[in-house]
XYZ file of C-alpha atoms in Angstrom:
245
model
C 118.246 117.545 98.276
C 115.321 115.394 98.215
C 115.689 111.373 96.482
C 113.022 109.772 94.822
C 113.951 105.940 94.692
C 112.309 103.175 92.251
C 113.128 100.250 90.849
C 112.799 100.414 87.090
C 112.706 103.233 85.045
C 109.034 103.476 84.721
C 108.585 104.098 88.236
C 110.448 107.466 88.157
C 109.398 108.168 84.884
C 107.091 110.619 85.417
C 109.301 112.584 87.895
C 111.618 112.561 85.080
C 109.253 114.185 82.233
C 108.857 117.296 85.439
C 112.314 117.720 86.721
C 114.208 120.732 84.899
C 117.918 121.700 84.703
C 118.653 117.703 84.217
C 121.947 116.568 84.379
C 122.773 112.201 84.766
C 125.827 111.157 86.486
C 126.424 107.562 87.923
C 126.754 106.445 90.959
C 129.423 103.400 92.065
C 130.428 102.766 88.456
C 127.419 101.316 87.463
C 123.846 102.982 88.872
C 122.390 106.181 86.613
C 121.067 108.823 88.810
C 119.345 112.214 87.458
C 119.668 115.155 89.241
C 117.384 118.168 88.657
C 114.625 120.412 90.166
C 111.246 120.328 91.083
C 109.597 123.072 92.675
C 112.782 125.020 93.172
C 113.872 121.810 95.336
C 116.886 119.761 94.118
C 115.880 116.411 93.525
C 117.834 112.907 92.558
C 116.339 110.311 90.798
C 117.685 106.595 90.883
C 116.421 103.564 89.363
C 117.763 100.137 88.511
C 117.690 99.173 92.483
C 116.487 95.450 93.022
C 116.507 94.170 96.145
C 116.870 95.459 99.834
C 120.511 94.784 99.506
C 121.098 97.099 96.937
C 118.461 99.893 98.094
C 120.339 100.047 101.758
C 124.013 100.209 99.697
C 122.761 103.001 97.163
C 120.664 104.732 98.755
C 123.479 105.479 101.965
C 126.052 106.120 99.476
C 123.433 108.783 97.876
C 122.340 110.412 101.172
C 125.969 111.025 101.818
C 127.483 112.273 98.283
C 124.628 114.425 97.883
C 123.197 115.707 101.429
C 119.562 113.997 100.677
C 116.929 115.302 103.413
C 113.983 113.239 102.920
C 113.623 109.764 100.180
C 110.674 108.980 98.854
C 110.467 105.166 97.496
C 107.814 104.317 94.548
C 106.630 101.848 92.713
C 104.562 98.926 92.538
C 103.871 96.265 95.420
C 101.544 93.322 96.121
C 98.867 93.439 98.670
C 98.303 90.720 100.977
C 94.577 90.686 101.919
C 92.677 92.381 99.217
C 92.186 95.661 101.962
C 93.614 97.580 98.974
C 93.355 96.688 95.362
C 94.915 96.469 92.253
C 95.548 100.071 91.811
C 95.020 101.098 95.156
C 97.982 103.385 96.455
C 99.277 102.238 100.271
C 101.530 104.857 101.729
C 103.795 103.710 104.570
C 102.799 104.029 107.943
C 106.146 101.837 109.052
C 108.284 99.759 107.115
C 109.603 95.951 108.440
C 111.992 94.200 107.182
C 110.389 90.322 106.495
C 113.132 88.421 105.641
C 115.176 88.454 108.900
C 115.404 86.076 111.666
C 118.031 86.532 113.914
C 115.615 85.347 116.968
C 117.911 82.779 118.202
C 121.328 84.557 118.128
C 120.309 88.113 119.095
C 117.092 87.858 120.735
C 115.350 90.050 118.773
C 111.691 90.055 117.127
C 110.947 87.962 113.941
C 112.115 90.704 111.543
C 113.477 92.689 113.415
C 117.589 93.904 112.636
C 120.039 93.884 115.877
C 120.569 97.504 116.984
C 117.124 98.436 115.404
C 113.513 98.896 115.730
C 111.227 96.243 115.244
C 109.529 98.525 112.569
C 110.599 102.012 110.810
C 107.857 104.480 111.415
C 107.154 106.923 108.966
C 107.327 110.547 110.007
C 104.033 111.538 110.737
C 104.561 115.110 109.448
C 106.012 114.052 106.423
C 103.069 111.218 106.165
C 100.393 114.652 106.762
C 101.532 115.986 103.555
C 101.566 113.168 101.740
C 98.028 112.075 102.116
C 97.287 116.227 101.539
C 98.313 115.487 98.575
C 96.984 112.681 97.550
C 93.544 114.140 98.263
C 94.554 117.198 96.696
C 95.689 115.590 93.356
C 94.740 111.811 93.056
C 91.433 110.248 93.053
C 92.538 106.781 93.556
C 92.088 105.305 96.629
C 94.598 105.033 99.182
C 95.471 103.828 102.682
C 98.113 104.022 105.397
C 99.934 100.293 104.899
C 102.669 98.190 106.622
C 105.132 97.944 104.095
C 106.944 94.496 104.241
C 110.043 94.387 102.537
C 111.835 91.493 101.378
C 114.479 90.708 99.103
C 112.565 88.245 97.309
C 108.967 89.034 95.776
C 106.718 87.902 98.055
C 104.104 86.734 95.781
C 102.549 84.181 97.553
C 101.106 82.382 100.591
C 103.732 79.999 100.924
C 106.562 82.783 101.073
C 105.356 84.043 104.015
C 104.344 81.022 105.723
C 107.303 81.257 108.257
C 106.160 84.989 109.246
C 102.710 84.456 108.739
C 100.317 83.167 111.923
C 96.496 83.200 112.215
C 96.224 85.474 109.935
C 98.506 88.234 110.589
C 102.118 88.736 108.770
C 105.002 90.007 111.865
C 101.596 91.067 114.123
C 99.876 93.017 111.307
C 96.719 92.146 109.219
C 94.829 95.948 107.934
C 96.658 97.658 104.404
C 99.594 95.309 104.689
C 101.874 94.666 101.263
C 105.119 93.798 100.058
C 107.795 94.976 98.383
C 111.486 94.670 97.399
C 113.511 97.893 98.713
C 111.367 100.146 101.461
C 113.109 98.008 103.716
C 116.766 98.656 102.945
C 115.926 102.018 101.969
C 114.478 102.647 105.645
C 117.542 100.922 106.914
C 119.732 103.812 105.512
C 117.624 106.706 106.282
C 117.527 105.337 110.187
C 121.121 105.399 110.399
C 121.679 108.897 108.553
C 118.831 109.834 111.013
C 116.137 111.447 107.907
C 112.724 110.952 106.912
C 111.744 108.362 104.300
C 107.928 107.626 102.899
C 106.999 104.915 100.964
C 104.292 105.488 97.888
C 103.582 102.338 96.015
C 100.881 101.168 93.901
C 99.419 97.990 94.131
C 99.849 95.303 90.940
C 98.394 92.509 92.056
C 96.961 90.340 95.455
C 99.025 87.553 96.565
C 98.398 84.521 95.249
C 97.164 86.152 92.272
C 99.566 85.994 88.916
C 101.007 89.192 87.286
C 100.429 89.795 83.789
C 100.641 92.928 81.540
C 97.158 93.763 81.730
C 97.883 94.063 85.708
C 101.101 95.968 85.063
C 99.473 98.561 82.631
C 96.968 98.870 85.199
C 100.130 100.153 87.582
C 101.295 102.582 84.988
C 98.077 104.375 84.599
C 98.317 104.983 88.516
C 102.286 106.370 88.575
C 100.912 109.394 87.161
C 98.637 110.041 90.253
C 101.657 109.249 92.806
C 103.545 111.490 90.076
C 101.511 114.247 90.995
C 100.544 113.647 94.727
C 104.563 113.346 95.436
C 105.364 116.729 93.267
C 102.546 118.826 94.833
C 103.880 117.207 98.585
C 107.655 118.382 97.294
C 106.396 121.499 96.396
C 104.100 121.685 99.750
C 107.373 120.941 101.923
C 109.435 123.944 99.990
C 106.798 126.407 100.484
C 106.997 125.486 104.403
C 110.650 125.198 104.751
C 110.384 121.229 106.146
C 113.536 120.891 104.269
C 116.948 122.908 105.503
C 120.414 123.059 105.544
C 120.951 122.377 102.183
């Protein structure tokens, strides 16, 4: 089974309107998930996650109940240096988690988790048929991003003064942005050893204020990571990425 992760409802939405045979259950008394198919592929949809916290519990407890292979994580993020736009898509080229330091007890990196990697690469395979599909289906531009995930938004310069330094956030500067649950999410899928991608569209630049005009702005974009994610599921079927299931 394949999960596609978001926060709120709109970010799945359109995943939703393709996905046949739909049946809802929830998940630890309190989280709706859909399940359905796409592309003859059996696919769970979850929303509602805020919050690393939550994306590490939920999306653990989903890998296990129902077998998930591979998680894709959408939605929107902020960008940190303008490299990509309002409306720009960044796919995940490695996910860090930016809201640990546990330098002094562990010695570890500056956001790095004890027992982990610094940063959680994404698959390269799995990142090959994601940009094929982006350039197969999406005319918006895109780029291969660090992902840095926090549990707060990180929506401006002084939130990420104490991993920010001469202009580079945890040693990265090119297609960086942040978000609220790759991290956790990543977390999970390292310890049940599968791939996870991240596919988010970009709201805003920090320092710059969300509004609706920049939200609709995200919304008009879903439907292109809609697309590019479906034709990638579809792509992985036809090529048997995904077994045992």
């Amino acid at each position: 089974m394949i999960m596609i992760l978001g926060s709120t409802h709109d970010d799945i939405l359109y995943f939703e309107s393709v996905m046949t045979n739909k049946r809802e259950e929830i998940v630890l008394e309190r989280y709706p998930v859909q399940i359905g198919t796409i592309f003859n592929q059996e696919v769970v949809l979850v929303h509602d996650v805020y919050t690393s916290y939550i994306s590490a519990l939920i999306t653990s407890h989903i890998i296990e109940k129902y077998f998930v292979m591979l998680v894709f994580i959408v939605g929107k993020c902020v960008s940190f240096n303008g490299d990509l736009k309002q409306g720009d898509i960044a796919l995940s080229k490695r996910i860090i988690v930016g809201d640990v330091d546990q330098t002094k007890e562990a010695g570890v990196k500056l956001g790095q988790l004890p027992g982990f990697p610094r940063s959680f690469q994404t698959e390269e395979e799995i990142q090959q048929y994601m940009i094929a599909s982006l350039e197969k289906r999406s005319f918006t531009k895109y780029g291969l991003a660090t992902i840095i995930s926090a549990n707060m938004i990180l929506d401006s310069k002084a939130k990420i003064e104490n991993i920010y330094m001469d202009g580079y956030v945890l040693g990265h500067k090119d297609n960086v942005v942040f978000d609220c649950i790759s991290g956790g999410a990543a977390v999970a899928c390292h310890i049940h050893k599968i791939p996870s991608i991240s596919i988010k569209v970009v709201e805003r630049e920090i320092e710059k204020v969300g509004n609706a005009d920049a939200y609709i702005a995200v919304l008009k974009k879903y439907s292109d990571v809609g697309k590019a994610v479906v034709t990638c599921i579809g792509d992985i079927g036809r090529n048997d990425i995904i077994r045992g299931e």
